[in-house]
Amino acid sequence: MTARIRLAWRLLVGRRGLAVLALACIAIGVAARGAVTGTVAAFEAHLAREARSLIAADLEVSSARPLESAVRESLAAVLPPGSRTAELRTLTAMAAGGGQAVMVELAAIGEGWPLVGALGGEPVASVIDLGRSPQAALVDPDLLPRLKLQVGDELVLGRGHFRIVGSIVSEPGNGGSAFRLGPKVYVPLAALGPAGLGDPGIRARFHLLATVPDPADALAVATALRHRLKLSEAPLEIMGPGPAGDQVSVRTAGEAAQTAARAIARGADFLRLVALFALGLGAIGVAALARAMMLTQAEDLAVLRVLGADRTSVAGVFLLQAVGLGLAGGLLGTGLGAGLATGATLAMGLAPAWPLTIDLALGLVLGIAAALVSTLVPTLTLARMAPLAVLRGEAPAAIPWVTTALILAATLGTTLILAAVEVRSWLIGPSIAAGAFILAGGLALAGGLLLPVIARLKPPSFALRQGWANLSRSGGTLLVALGLAAALGSALLTLRGSILAELAPDRLTQLPGFFVLDVQDDQQAAFTAFLGERGLVPNLRPLVRARLQAIDGVETKAAGEAVALRSREAERRAFFHRREQNLTWAVAPGPGEHLIAGRWPQAATECAVETRWADQVGVRLGSRLRFDVQGVEIELTITGLRRIDWLTFQPNMFITCAPAALSGAPAVWIGTIPTMATPLRQTFTADLARRFPNITAIDIGDATVKARALVARLSAGIAAVAVVALLAGLAVVAGTAAAMARARRQESALIRALGGTRRTVALALAVEFGTATIVAAVLGSAAGLVGGLLLTTSQMQVSLTIPWLEVTALILVLSSTATGTALITTRSAWHVPPLAVLREE
Amino acid sequence: MILSAHHLGRDYPTPSGPLTVLDGITFSLEAGESLAVVGPSGSGKSTLLGLLAGLDQPSRGRIEIEGRDLSAFSDSESAAFRARRMGFVFQSHRLLPALSALENVRTPLDLAGAADATTRAIAWLERVGLGARRDHQPRQLSGGEQQRVAVARALANDPALIFADEPTGSLDQRTGADLADLLFSLAAERRTTLVLVTHDERVAARCARQLRLVDGRVQA
Ligand SMILES: Nc1ncnc2c1ncn2[C@@H]1O[C@H](COP(=O)(O)OP(=O)(O)O)[C@@H](O)[C@H]1O
Ligand SMILES: [Mg+2]
């Protein structure tokens, strides 16, 4: 056995060039995966470490309604002696000052908050002032310039006048949320009432926080409390950092950290899919290299057969080389990935963490598997070869196509399963992987049809003629590998371009100016009149909270009951099935709303639902939905399906009924206000905040700017991984070119012996690779645009905007770097003196 | 009797029907005998050698080696037999280019699982006069030296039989004669049976017996 390993090693070292390229092909994909995994592990470790400061306590009880004394007593009963508690209320409010107003996220903190971690202010003493003075406010440093205020100035929140004692430097758990609707402001809890921000009409979230002497007891305490309150298990949080709904929710710091970790993991799934894509590209490269190695080693291995090696050990030597390459590539990739992850985590200010050993092992296994799968066909070819025929100079006979087809099918199956595991979805991962396979097949087919046609063109220039004639020899693999890389690149560019275009500043003119929340039933008339005085007509819509209890008579599962969510689909279903639903009523479709099936609800027992919601929940026209509308049960039959253009920012709900269905139900109103001229706008928010302190107005222009920044940041992350896919594509090009360099050496030497110059030879190669790579980049980008179209229109409901400039740049960069790579790799074919080559054989 | 062939024939399928390359070959060899296979190019000499070594299956007839029917061997049995009992010398040296001279000589010993592979390989390299060149790669050796390494490799595991297919064919006359001397003296010394394909009448004349092939048949 050791003799065989040594032999495999020596043969491999003899073909160093090919081996190094194969190593790179494997390492890139594994490294990308390792980088993603390592970064996520660092995040998770950070969250686990900082779990307590994430909610600034060990345990949190919260609700959208004031916490009843029964809840407080239950908490007091389950807390062990030595525990501490504190209160917190969070809400959005309008902050006015300097003649302007902006929406802020208000945290009203009770005595003792934060129980864990610290709130830091500038000046340092400001935090103490916040505890001492009932009128103090500690504000986000961003808020001050926006309101043209300074520390010490007055800030109006609701009807209350506060003094800005300082600006926020640090918050426990980094404030918890990455995306905020507005700047953060801390005030003492006692100040809310006098400011009119404690009124029942003001939407807020009420938190009761506790620490226990031993944080390890937190879960047991939470479980006991849930039991007392007759709550099901931990709350399910799909969107956003905090629990939704007016149900009382109990969560521990650990559970909050898990929720946050889950959100990060969801994003990482897709990055891992891109890494898998890069590994797939790498496997194509290894397949090309393995074929070349097989051809160059066939004679050596035939000699071994003559010397007394049997079929299995000859194939074994080759297979051992593949395993060795996979192992080395996997190790190199894992090391590289860990390095990248460490760099990324340090850059984000987190402590680097080593991903779980099982994850590292998986990267290695993936590398070895990719190397093995892509060398299976050459290995079998070698096992079946007739040594005498090979020694006579014949190429080993091809293996039966059935075997090849079986290997391909097995590869496809394994990849689909891997994709499902990486994205944790039996639908999304495999369908993207299957799409990539179909694309690869399409590219191979297109290449098979197109390249011979080009090859048949007989231009007068020798270089063109020679380059094109060789196309069908080299083009196939290049076309598939580069085409896939180009497709990924252009799909991502299209997606990003379309989303950014949707959020573009010039689209704002078509959008409303403000989004308003929390207009109470009894404020609606006064609010409309207030706007009327300023020549503005709002589009308001009632919102009635309800709980979905049954579909077609079958009870729905409470959202909180499914905690162990293994797949993305399960999460989605649970989200759409969650009981809390918002209903609205209208006599006809509003702006940006279209009835696409059935008819508009007219009777009190009818409703129309949004079509995608219907798909997710699994209801159709005629389905019956039973709701509990704040104590009153109603059953509604779906008579219509609606499509809603959410990006018009017009208010709407998944479920709409006839006005009669909800008459008498308590509603709040949400809506939009048209854009207004700048002078009016400057005083508008301040006037609004003074007149209706509870109404929140979100500046849509502001929000889109923030959303654009968020998209830009997200796309930077995706682009980084996409670059990896492009690198893998280039490695494949280098591999394919190196694979045929030996054959080309002979040919080029011959051309030069016949009177061709070095330039002619290089030119012919450049024509060959240039044409193949441009065809690949164009075909791949076209396919990517189609993919982008599908994603934008069906998944994101964004209209397609093709970033022509960027896609053209992608094609140019990809084809020129690929051609350059190929020319460098085949340098020996056009650079070496021809006599040296001809003497070699 | 170490090797015998009975009515041996080999056909190759071609687009225009089967092509008979060898037919009706019958002969036998005693241990220590040497046989020269001669004949014009394309007469089937290499094909015959391949059949005798179990690298190819005959279409007709039977081969017995040391009293055993070769067709009854499985792939791994005939491979193991080659590794232990046979040696090969080709026209062009066919050394493994990635391996050193010593490693090339060791290869059949490794494949046969021999214990003292390195010592034996070094001894053989010294026997062929290349002890000082053991760490050189094949491309660092001259044609004659390469072929001497090949002879050392063929003899490394003390085979009962050596097959040599035009071993002097790509060497100049002087070097070729030296190599033939080496091969014959080593074979005689160890009583190794030698089957040798050659175009060189002087080399053929040094063999105890001759087999002349024309168009795949033995010419008396
Ligand atoms: N695999 C094969 N298919 C068809 N014909 C073959 C094959 N191998 C050898 N031949 C033919 O068999 C004949 C004998 O070949 P060979 O044994 O190599 O001759 P020699 O070694 O005497 O020059 C030649 O005509 C050759 O073309
Ligand atoms: Mg021959």
Tab-separated table of C-alpha atoms in Angstrom, chain A residues 227-370:
chain	number	residue	atom	x	y	z
A	227	HIS	CA	-46.236	27.318	32.479
A	228	ARG	CA	-47.883	29.708	34.929
A	229	LEU	CA	-48.994	32.031	32.167
A	230	LYS	CA	-50.206	29.062	30.106
A	231	LEU	CA	-47.992	30.117	27.205
A	232	SER	CA	-46.698	27.625	24.737
A	233	GLU	CA	-42.956	27.415	24.183
A	234	ALA	CA	-40.519	30.129	23.208
A	235	PRO	CA	-41.898	32.725	20.839
A	236	LEU	CA	-41.202	32.300	17.173
A	237	GLU	CA	-39.548	35.318	15.707
A	238	ILE	CA	-39.210	35.365	11.996
A	239	MET	CA	-38.937	39.002	11.124
A	240	GLY	CA	-37.185	41.641	13.143
A	241	PRO	CA	-35.469	41.409	16.460
A	242	GLY	CA	-38.426	41.444	18.817
A	243	PRO	CA	-41.545	39.373	19.250
A	244	ALA	CA	-44.663	40.621	17.533
A	245	GLY	CA	-48.308	40.483	18.479
A	246	ASP	CA	-50.081	41.438	21.639
A	247	GLN	CA	-49.648	38.065	23.282
A	248	VAL	CA	-47.401	38.083	26.333
A	249	SER	CA	-44.030	36.752	25.325
A	250	VAL	CA	-41.292	35.318	27.520
A	251	ARG	CA	-37.785	34.867	26.230
A	252	THR	CA	-34.381	34.291	27.715
A	253	ALA	CA	-31.199	35.971	26.592
A	254	GLY	CA	-30.083	32.675	25.100
A	255	GLU	CA	-33.259	32.418	23.039
A	256	ALA	CA	-32.872	35.990	21.836
A	257	ALA	CA	-29.309	35.220	20.769
A	258	GLN	CA	-30.491	32.098	18.992
A	259	THR	CA	-33.066	34.108	17.088
A	260	ALA	CA	-30.451	36.610	16.005
A	261	ALA	CA	-28.066	33.780	15.086
A	262	ARG	CA	-30.807	32.171	13.015
A	263	ALA	CA	-31.275	35.373	11.042
A	264	ILE	CA	-27.545	35.484	10.295
A	265	ALA	CA	-27.529	31.802	9.374
A	266	ARG	CA	-30.310	32.430	6.855
A	267	GLY	CA	-28.173	34.955	5.031
A	268	ALA	CA	-25.137	32.683	5.235
A	269	ASP	CA	-27.076	29.840	3.593
A	270	PHE	CA	-27.093	31.703	0.298
A	271	LEU	CA	-23.439	32.618	0.537
A	272	ARG	CA	-22.702	28.950	1.113
A	273	LEU	CA	-24.721	28.118	-1.989
A	274	VAL	CA	-22.498	30.467	-3.993
A	275	ALA	CA	-19.482	28.712	-2.475
A	276	LEU	CA	-20.966	25.380	-3.556
A	277	PHE	CA	-21.346	26.882	-7.017
A	278	ALA	CA	-17.657	27.836	-6.976
A	279	LEU	CA	-16.787	24.311	-5.882
A	280	GLY	CA	-18.903	22.942	-8.746
A	281	LEU	CA	-17.002	25.132	-11.191
A	282	GLY	CA	-13.773	23.902	-9.616
A	283	ALA	CA	-14.915	20.324	-10.168
A	284	ILE	CA	-15.378	21.075	-13.880
A	285	GLY	CA	-11.798	22.352	-13.894
A	286	VAL	CA	-10.544	19.262	-12.087
A	287	ALA	CA	-12.418	17.090	-14.586
A	288	ALA	CA	-10.582	18.818	-17.459
A	289	LEU	CA	-7.271	18.466	-15.627
A	290	ALA	CA	-7.946	14.862	-14.668
A	291	ARG	CA	-8.578	14.043	-18.318
A	292	ALA	CA	-5.274	15.650	-19.243
A	293	MET	CA	-3.488	13.800	-16.455
A	294	MET	CA	-5.113	10.572	-17.532
A	295	LEU	CA	-3.877	11.066	-21.097
A	296	THR	CA	-0.345	11.969	-20.022
A	297	GLN	CA	-0.141	9.194	-17.436
A	298	ALA	CA	-1.790	6.493	-19.534
A	299	GLU	CA	1.535	5.350	-20.971
A	300	ASP	CA	3.253	5.297	-17.579
A	301	LEU	CA	0.397	3.312	-16.131
A	302	ALA	CA	0.415	0.944	-19.117
A	303	VAL	CA	4.097	0.268	-18.347
A	304	LEU	CA	3.121	-0.468	-14.760
A	305	ARG	CA	0.544	-2.953	-16.032
A	306	VAL	CA	3.251	-4.700	-18.044
A	307	LEU	CA	5.503	-4.750	-14.990
A	308	GLY	CA	2.842	-6.612	-13.094
A	309	ALA	CA	0.347	-4.144	-11.692
A	310	ASP	CA	-3.306	-5.192	-12.061
A	311	ARG	CA	-6.240	-3.040	-13.182
A	312	THR	CA	-7.338	-2.101	-9.701
A	313	SER	CA	-3.969	-0.922	-8.526
A	314	VAL	CA	-3.416	1.123	-11.710
A	315	ALA	CA	-6.808	2.778	-11.248
A	316	GLY	CA	-5.981	2.941	-7.556
A	317	VAL	CA	-2.829	4.946	-8.197
A	318	PHE	CA	-4.871	7.430	-10.181
A	319	LEU	CA	-7.646	7.520	-7.605
A	320	LEU	CA	-5.093	8.004	-4.829
A	321	GLN	CA	-3.836	11.057	-6.690
A	322	ALA	CA	-7.387	12.397	-6.765
A	323	VAL	CA	-7.890	11.775	-3.052
A	324	GLY	CA	-4.529	13.390	-2.319
A	325	LEU	CA	-5.435	16.409	-4.411
A	326	GLY	CA	-8.856	16.665	-2.809
A	327	LEU	CA	-7.351	16.379	0.655
A	328	ALA	CA	-4.624	18.915	-0.060
A	329	GLY	CA	-7.046	21.271	-1.836
A	330	GLY	CA	-9.521	20.842	1.004
A	331	LEU	CA	-6.869	21.565	3.632
A	332	LEU	CA	-5.503	24.525	1.721
A	333	GLY	CA	-9.019	25.845	1.154
A	334	THR	CA	-9.945	25.335	4.792
A	335	GLY	CA	-6.839	27.189	5.916
A	336	LEU	CA	-7.445	29.957	3.407
A	337	GLY	CA	-11.108	30.166	4.407
A	338	ALA	CA	-10.193	30.341	8.091
A	339	GLY	CA	-7.725	33.122	7.271
A	340	LEU	CA	-10.336	35.048	5.300
A	341	ALA	CA	-12.904	34.549	8.035
A	342	THR	CA	-10.449	35.754	10.654
A	343	GLY	CA	-9.696	38.837	8.566
A	344	ALA	CA	-13.387	39.534	8.024
A	345	THR	CA	-14.311	39.101	11.686
A	346	LEU	CA	-11.433	41.282	12.864
A	347	ALA	CA	-12.475	43.933	10.329
A	348	MET	CA	-15.966	43.866	11.822
A	349	GLY	CA	-14.575	44.272	15.302
A	350	LEU	CA	-15.494	40.785	16.471
A	351	ALA	CA	-13.265	38.193	18.065
A	352	PRO	CA	-12.481	35.482	15.501
A	353	ALA	CA	-13.890	32.071	16.285
A	354	TRP	CA	-12.960	28.715	14.864
A	355	PRO	CA	-15.918	27.094	13.232
A	356	LEU	CA	-17.049	23.764	14.575
A	357	THR	CA	-14.732	20.898	13.722
A	358	ILE	CA	-17.635	19.204	12.014
A	359	ASP	CA	-17.910	22.170	9.665
A	360	LEU	CA	-14.191	22.048	8.940
A	361	ALA	CA	-14.450	18.333	8.287
A	362	LEU	CA	-17.365	18.968	5.944
A	363	GLY	CA	-15.239	21.372	3.915
A	364	LEU	CA	-12.550	18.702	3.612
A	365	VAL	CA	-15.080	16.054	2.670
A	366	LEU	CA	-16.572	18.359	0.034
A	367	GLY	CA	-13.111	18.972	-1.431
A	368	ILE	CA	-12.317	15.260	-1.596
A	369	ALA	CA	-15.756	14.434	-2.963
A	370	ALA	CA	-15.432	17.057	-5.698
